[in-house]
């Protein structure tokens, strides 16, 4: 039987760790990447293979898997590493402004265009341009995007002079571009131009052996940021985190660990495991019982009050019940402020 707690080295050593694996004869480092699973190794092998070329890369993967980090790794390992790495999320820019963001505009091109603006393609000249959520590019803008990829030229919005650029494009999507093509929402010729070298980023559920490394990495990161010393992770917590499916992938895990560090008062990590159980129930499409809903509501309130029950700002007051009643409900539902179950 394992020990009840899992201790790990000091926060500083893990905060500086980016990537390590015993499976490599020579350690390779990629900034922001933590893990040594077989699935991750295959992805990084593809990065090493394509990075020295100038070929277009299409990164595919679920939301939260770290596609931007992989794109950054492609740039960092390329011949363009000393040039600009420019990023743009196509889904975050209003449709009417996306063309200007990509290609720039001339003064007077539209209302509010009081000066010439350089677009992301020009900003990334001789470097790398990363276009996230490429599937959200408006259909009417896709021919212009295809032209700059094929010919390396375009005109700024409202301009007539042709601009020429030398840009290495890395695109990413969490959607099914082939399905978008069948729905007439994405051009097939643009897809084939983007899909020169596809890289699939594995979901966290296929990298279970990386979860402990990621947990320790994020604990160290947030503990240092919040000026806390956390040197122990309960075995129950680590087992729960490792077995969870993480539908939100690394982003979800990172946010969960940050919440756990906020809740931790001592040197042992305190994690709201009840939240994971509710997420798991939701993903399995099983109905959530009234008891589960009550437990989640109480746990969320305790998190908001940082475990304080009494007083005008305590959990009992927020819930509108007596302190003794709350204690009784917590005992019945198995909620404790001290054992990391909320």
mmCIF file of N, CA and C in Angstrom, residues 141-221:
data_model
loop_
_atom_site.group_PDB
_atom_site.id
_atom_site.type_symbol
_atom_site.label_atom_id
_atom_site.label_comp_id
_atom_site.label_asym_id
_atom_site.label_seq_id
_atom_site.Cartn_x
_atom_site.Cartn_y
_atom_site.Cartn_z
ATOM 1 N N UNK A 141 -13.481 35.640 -47.027
ATOM 2 C CA UNK A 141 -12.097 36.051 -46.813
ATOM 3 C C UNK A 141 -11.107 34.951 -47.207
ATOM 4 N N UNK A 142 -11.591 33.742 -47.348
ATOM 5 C CA UNK A 142 -10.708 32.601 -47.599
ATOM 6 C C UNK A 142 -9.943 32.682 -48.929
ATOM 7 N N UNK A 143 -10.512 33.213 -50.034
ATOM 8 C CA UNK A 143 -9.713 33.324 -51.266
ATOM 9 C C UNK A 143 -8.487 34.218 -51.094
ATOM 10 N N UNK A 144 -8.622 35.299 -50.345
ATOM 11 C CA UNK A 144 -7.491 36.192 -50.115
ATOM 12 C C UNK A 144 -6.429 35.512 -49.265
ATOM 13 N N UNK A 145 -6.873 34.700 -48.308
ATOM 14 C CA UNK A 145 -5.944 33.945 -47.486
ATOM 15 C C UNK A 145 -5.221 32.896 -48.324
ATOM 16 N N UNK A 146 -5.958 32.238 -49.221
ATOM 17 C CA UNK A 146 -5.351 31.244 -50.106
ATOM 18 C C UNK A 146 -4.304 31.894 -51.014
ATOM 19 N N UNK A 147 -4.597 33.083 -51.506
ATOM 20 C CA UNK A 147 -3.664 33.762 -52.402
ATOM 21 C C UNK A 147 -2.339 34.089 -51.705
ATOM 22 N N UNK A 148 -2.412 34.581 -50.474
ATOM 23 C CA UNK A 148 -1.175 34.949 -49.782
ATOM 24 C C UNK A 148 -0.368 33.706 -49.430
ATOM 25 N N UNK A 149 -1.047 32.589 -49.220
ATOM 26 C CA UNK A 149 -0.326 31.347 -48.927
ATOM 27 C C UNK A 149 0.371 30.809 -50.179
ATOM 28 N N UNK A 150 -0.299 30.945 -51.320
ATOM 29 C CA UNK A 150 0.266 30.412 -52.561
ATOM 30 C C UNK A 150 1.250 31.359 -53.228
ATOM 31 N N UNK A 151 0.932 32.639 -53.239
ATOM 32 C CA UNK A 151 1.738 33.606 -53.981
ATOM 33 C C UNK A 151 2.575 34.510 -53.085
ATOM 34 N N UNK A 152 2.246 34.568 -51.792
ATOM 35 C CA UNK A 152 2.980 35.450 -50.898
ATOM 36 C C UNK A 152 2.681 36.912 -51.138
ATOM 37 N N UNK A 153 1.487 37.234 -51.627
ATOM 38 C CA UNK A 153 1.152 38.617 -51.912
ATOM 39 C C UNK A 153 -0.308 38.906 -51.619
ATOM 40 N N UNK A 154 -0.599 40.198 -51.354
ATOM 41 C CA UNK A 154 -1.950 40.639 -51.028
ATOM 42 C C UNK A 154 -1.979 42.161 -51.108
ATOM 43 N N UNK A 155 -3.169 42.738 -50.976
ATOM 44 C CA UNK A 155 -3.327 44.178 -50.877
ATOM 45 C C UNK A 155 -3.973 44.512 -49.539
ATOM 46 N N UNK A 156 -3.514 45.583 -48.945
ATOM 47 C CA UNK A 156 -4.156 46.042 -47.717
ATOM 48 C C UNK A 156 -5.593 46.454 -48.021
ATOM 49 N N UNK A 157 -6.437 46.387 -47.020
ATOM 50 C CA UNK A 157 -7.827 46.793 -47.179
ATOM 51 C C UNK A 157 -7.882 48.271 -47.569
ATOM 52 N N UNK A 158 -8.533 48.564 -48.692
ATOM 53 C CA UNK A 158 -8.626 49.926 -49.177
ATOM 54 C C UNK A 158 -7.437 50.369 -50.005
ATOM 55 N N UNK A 159 -6.487 49.465 -50.258
ATOM 56 C CA UNK A 159 -5.294 49.816 -51.024
ATOM 57 C C UNK A 159 -5.238 49.111 -52.364
ATOM 58 N N UNK A 160 -4.339 49.574 -53.224
ATOM 59 C CA UNK A 160 -4.166 48.978 -54.546
ATOM 60 C C UNK A 160 -2.757 48.441 -54.757
ATOM 61 N N UNK A 161 -1.822 48.825 -53.893
ATOM 62 C CA UNK A 161 -0.438 48.384 -54.042
ATOM 63 C C UNK A 161 -0.271 46.974 -53.484
ATOM 64 N N UNK A 162 0.338 46.097 -54.274
ATOM 65 C CA UNK A 162 0.544 44.711 -53.844
ATOM 66 C C UNK A 162 1.690 44.625 -52.837
ATOM 67 N N UNK A 163 1.421 43.966 -51.740
ATOM 68 C CA UNK A 163 2.431 43.736 -50.701
ATOM 69 C C UNK A 163 2.933 42.295 -50.818
ATOM 70 N N UNK A 164 4.220 42.130 -50.665
ATOM 71 C CA UNK A 164 4.811 40.784 -50.745
ATOM 72 C C UNK A 164 5.442 40.432 -49.407
ATOM 73 N N UNK A 165 5.196 39.207 -48.963
ATOM 74 C CA UNK A 165 5.708 38.774 -47.668
ATOM 75 C C UNK A 165 6.267 37.364 -47.768
ATOM 76 N N UNK A 166 7.167 37.064 -46.871
ATOM 77 C CA UNK A 166 7.740 35.725 -46.718
ATOM 78 C C UNK A 166 7.380 35.249 -45.316
ATOM 79 N N UNK A 167 6.321 34.469 -45.228
ATOM 80 C CA UNK A 167 5.785 34.058 -43.932
ATOM 81 C C UNK A 167 5.610 32.547 -43.898
ATOM 82 N N UNK A 168 5.997 31.948 -42.789
ATOM 83 C CA UNK A 168 5.735 30.529 -42.552
ATOM 84 C C UNK A 168 4.438 30.450 -41.726
ATOM 85 N N UNK A 169 3.435 29.761 -42.256
ATOM 86 C CA UNK A 169 2.142 29.701 -41.591
ATOM 87 C C UNK A 169 1.975 28.415 -40.797
ATOM 88 N N UNK A 170 1.515 28.578 -39.567
ATOM 89 C CA UNK A 170 1.087 27.454 -38.737
ATOM 90 C C UNK A 170 -0.353 27.742 -38.341
ATOM 91 N N UNK A 171 -1.266 26.845 -38.693
ATOM 92 C CA UNK A 171 -2.690 27.033 -38.382
ATOM 93 C C UNK A 171 -3.136 25.954 -37.400
ATOM 94 N N UNK A 172 -4.226 26.237 -36.703
ATOM 95 C CA UNK A 172 -4.746 25.272 -35.738
ATOM 96 C C UNK A 172 -6.260 25.280 -35.755
ATOM 97 N N UNK A 173 -6.848 24.145 -35.413
ATOM 98 C CA UNK A 173 -8.296 24.036 -35.344
ATOM 99 C C UNK A 173 -8.685 22.961 -34.343
ATOM 100 N N UNK A 174 -9.798 23.186 -33.646
ATOM 101 C CA UNK A 174 -10.361 22.133 -32.799
ATOM 102 C C UNK A 174 -11.623 21.559 -33.429
ATOM 103 N N UNK A 175 -11.895 21.992 -34.662
ATOM 104 C CA UNK A 175 -13.072 21.496 -35.374
ATOM 105 C C UNK A 175 -12.708 20.545 -36.497
ATOM 106 N N UNK A 176 -13.714 20.098 -37.205
ATOM 107 C CA UNK A 176 -13.543 19.164 -38.323
ATOM 108 C C UNK A 176 -13.635 19.955 -39.618
ATOM 109 N N UNK A 177 -12.493 20.282 -40.213
ATOM 110 C CA UNK A 177 -12.483 21.089 -41.429
ATOM 111 C C UNK A 177 -13.135 20.348 -42.600
ATOM 112 N N UNK A 178 -12.966 19.046 -42.644
ATOM 113 C CA UNK A 178 -13.587 18.267 -43.725
ATOM 114 C C UNK A 178 -15.113 18.386 -43.650
ATOM 115 N N UNK A 179 -15.632 18.363 -42.447
ATOM 116 C CA UNK A 179 -17.084 18.537 -42.277
ATOM 117 C C UNK A 179 -17.502 19.935 -42.705
ATOM 118 N N UNK A 180 -16.684 20.944 -42.362
ATOM 119 C CA UNK A 180 -17.001 22.317 -42.772
ATOM 120 C C UNK A 180 -17.008 22.442 -44.295
ATOM 121 N N UNK A 181 -16.127 21.699 -44.952
ATOM 122 C CA UNK A 181 -16.104 21.709 -46.427
ATOM 123 C C UNK A 181 -17.413 21.147 -46.978
ATOM 124 N N UNK A 182 -17.863 20.037 -46.392
ATOM 125 C CA UNK A 182 -19.114 19.422 -46.854
ATOM 126 C C UNK A 182 -20.314 20.331 -46.607
ATOM 127 N N UNK A 183 -20.201 21.215 -45.605
ATOM 128 C CA UNK A 183 -21.277 22.152 -45.296
ATOM 129 C C UNK A 183 -21.116 23.467 -46.054
ATOM 130 N N UNK A 184 -20.138 23.529 -46.971
ATOM 131 C CA UNK A 184 -19.878 24.720 -47.785
ATOM 132 C C UNK A 184 -19.468 25.922 -46.939
ATOM 133 N N UNK A 185 -18.804 25.663 -45.822
ATOM 134 C CA UNK A 185 -18.357 26.742 -44.938
ATOM 135 C C UNK A 185 -16.842 26.904 -44.960
ATOM 136 N N UNK A 186 -16.160 26.021 -45.687
ATOM 137 C CA UNK A 186 -14.702 26.114 -45.789
ATOM 138 C C UNK A 186 -14.294 25.615 -47.170
ATOM 139 N N UNK A 187 -13.387 26.360 -47.801
ATOM 140 C CA UNK A 187 -12.970 26.020 -49.152
ATOM 141 C C UNK A 187 -12.037 24.810 -49.144
ATOM 142 N N UNK A 188 -12.291 23.874 -50.051
ATOM 143 C CA UNK A 188 -11.448 22.684 -50.116
ATOM 144 C C UNK A 188 -10.037 23.027 -50.571
ATOM 145 N N UNK A 189 -9.890 23.995 -51.497
ATOM 146 C CA UNK A 189 -8.546 24.329 -51.964
ATOM 147 C C UNK A 189 -7.713 24.957 -50.844
ATOM 148 N N UNK A 190 -8.349 25.735 -49.981
ATOM 149 C CA UNK A 190 -7.628 26.298 -48.836
ATOM 150 C C UNK A 190 -7.246 25.205 -47.850
ATOM 151 N N UNK A 191 -8.136 24.257 -47.655
ATOM 152 C CA UNK A 191 -7.846 23.131 -46.744
ATOM 153 C C UNK A 191 -6.617 22.359 -47.221
ATOM 154 N N UNK A 192 -6.576 22.040 -48.498
ATOM 155 C CA UNK A 192 -5.440 21.265 -49.010
ATOM 156 C C UNK A 192 -4.145 22.073 -48.935
ATOM 157 N N UNK A 193 -4.250 23.394 -49.040
ATOM 158 C CA UNK A 193 -3.066 24.242 -48.912
ATOM 159 C C UNK A 193 -2.588 24.312 -47.468
ATOM 160 N N UNK A 194 -3.511 24.227 -46.538
ATOM 161 C CA UNK A 194 -3.153 24.257 -45.113
ATOM 162 C C UNK A 194 -2.654 22.902 -44.612
ATOM 163 N N UNK A 195 -3.229 21.853 -45.166
ATOM 164 C CA UNK A 195 -2.978 20.506 -44.642
ATOM 165 C C UNK A 195 -1.722 19.872 -45.253
ATOM 166 N N UNK A 196 -0.661 20.643 -45.364
ATOM 167 C CA UNK A 196 0.592 20.112 -45.905
ATOM 168 C C UNK A 196 1.211 19.120 -44.929
ATOM 169 N N UNK A 197 1.301 19.529 -43.665
ATOM 170 C CA UNK A 197 1.895 18.666 -42.649
ATOM 171 C C UNK A 197 1.023 18.732 -41.396
ATOM 172 N N UNK A 198 0.089 17.797 -41.245
ATOM 173 C CA UNK A 198 -0.792 17.822 -40.070
ATOM 174 C C UNK A 198 -0.109 17.272 -38.823
ATOM 175 N N UNK A 199 -0.390 17.891 -37.698
ATOM 176 C CA UNK A 199 0.084 17.415 -36.399
ATOM 177 C C UNK A 199 -1.127 17.318 -35.482
ATOM 178 N N UNK A 200 -1.340 16.144 -34.930
ATOM 179 C CA UNK A 200 -2.454 15.938 -34.010
ATOM 180 C C UNK A 200 -1.945 16.006 -32.579
ATOM 181 N N UNK A 201 -2.575 16.863 -31.772
ATOM 182 C CA UNK A 201 -2.191 16.995 -30.363
ATOM 183 C C UNK A 201 -3.088 16.085 -29.532
ATOM 184 N N UNK A 202 -2.531 15.136 -28.789
ATOM 185 C CA UNK A 202 -3.361 14.172 -28.057
ATOM 186 C C UNK A 202 -4.110 14.823 -26.900
ATOM 187 N N UNK A 203 -5.327 14.375 -26.638
ATOM 188 C CA UNK A 203 -6.057 14.876 -25.461
ATOM 189 C C UNK A 203 -5.397 14.358 -24.182
ATOM 190 N N UNK A 204 -5.666 15.020 -23.085
ATOM 191 C CA UNK A 204 -5.014 14.656 -21.824
ATOM 192 C C UNK A 204 -5.409 13.257 -21.366
ATOM 193 N N UNK A 205 -6.605 12.793 -21.734
ATOM 194 C CA UNK A 205 -7.022 11.448 -21.320
ATOM 195 C C UNK A 205 -6.151 10.365 -21.949
ATOM 196 N N UNK A 206 -5.462 10.708 -23.048
ATOM 197 C CA UNK A 206 -4.530 9.764 -23.662
ATOM 198 C C UNK A 206 -3.104 9.960 -23.158
ATOM 199 N N UNK A 207 -2.945 10.853 -22.181
ATOM 200 C CA UNK A 207 -1.619 11.144 -21.615
ATOM 201 C C UNK A 207 -1.662 11.034 -20.094
ATOM 202 N N UNK A 208 -2.343 10.010 -19.580
ATOM 203 C CA UNK A 208 -2.567 9.911 -18.136
ATOM 204 C C UNK A 208 -1.260 9.947 -17.352
ATOM 205 N N UNK A 209 -0.198 9.374 -17.909
ATOM 206 C CA UNK A 209 1.076 9.359 -17.190
ATOM 207 C C UNK A 209 1.703 10.733 -17.072
ATOM 208 N N UNK A 210 1.207 11.700 -17.851
ATOM 209 C CA UNK A 210 1.729 13.064 -17.767
ATOM 210 C C UNK A 210 1.026 13.894 -16.700
ATOM 211 N N UNK A 211 -0.124 13.427 -16.212
ATOM 212 C CA UNK A 211 -0.903 14.220 -15.263
ATOM 213 C C UNK A 211 -0.124 14.539 -13.993
ATOM 214 N N UNK A 212 0.544 13.560 -13.341
ATOM 215 C CA UNK A 212 1.305 13.920 -12.132
ATOM 216 C C UNK A 212 2.363 14.990 -12.382
ATOM 217 N N UNK A 213 3.048 14.926 -13.526
ATOM 218 C CA UNK A 213 4.050 15.938 -13.844
ATOM 219 C C UNK A 213 3.402 17.306 -14.011
ATOM 220 N N UNK A 214 2.278 17.335 -14.700
ATOM 221 C CA UNK A 214 1.575 18.595 -14.922
ATOM 222 C C UNK A 214 1.032 19.166 -13.614
ATOM 223 N N UNK A 215 0.499 18.292 -12.772
ATOM 224 C CA UNK A 215 -0.031 18.751 -11.486
ATOM 225 C C UNK A 215 1.068 19.399 -10.657
ATOM 226 N N UNK A 216 2.200 18.732 -10.545
ATOM 227 C CA UNK A 216 3.309 19.295 -9.763
ATOM 228 C C UNK A 216 3.812 20.600 -10.371
ATOM 229 N N UNK A 217 3.853 20.635 -11.694
ATOM 230 C CA UNK A 217 4.299 21.848 -12.388
ATOM 231 C C UNK A 217 3.372 23.020 -12.075
ATOM 232 N N UNK A 218 2.066 22.800 -12.173
ATOM 233 C CA UNK A 218 1.117 23.884 -11.929
ATOM 234 C C UNK A 218 1.040 24.248 -10.449
ATOM 235 N N UNK A 219 1.161 23.254 -9.565
ATOM 236 C CA UNK A 219 1.185 23.564 -8.133
ATOM 237 C C UNK A 219 2.362 24.483 -7.819
ATOM 238 N N UNK A 220 3.518 24.139 -8.355
ATOM 239 C CA UNK A 220 4.702 24.969 -8.129
ATOM 240 C C UNK A 220 4.514 26.367 -8.686
ATOM 241 N N UNK A 221 3.945 26.437 -9.876
ATOM 242 C CA UNK A 221 3.747 27.736 -10.539
ATOM 243 C C UNK A 221 2.840 28.648 -9.713
#
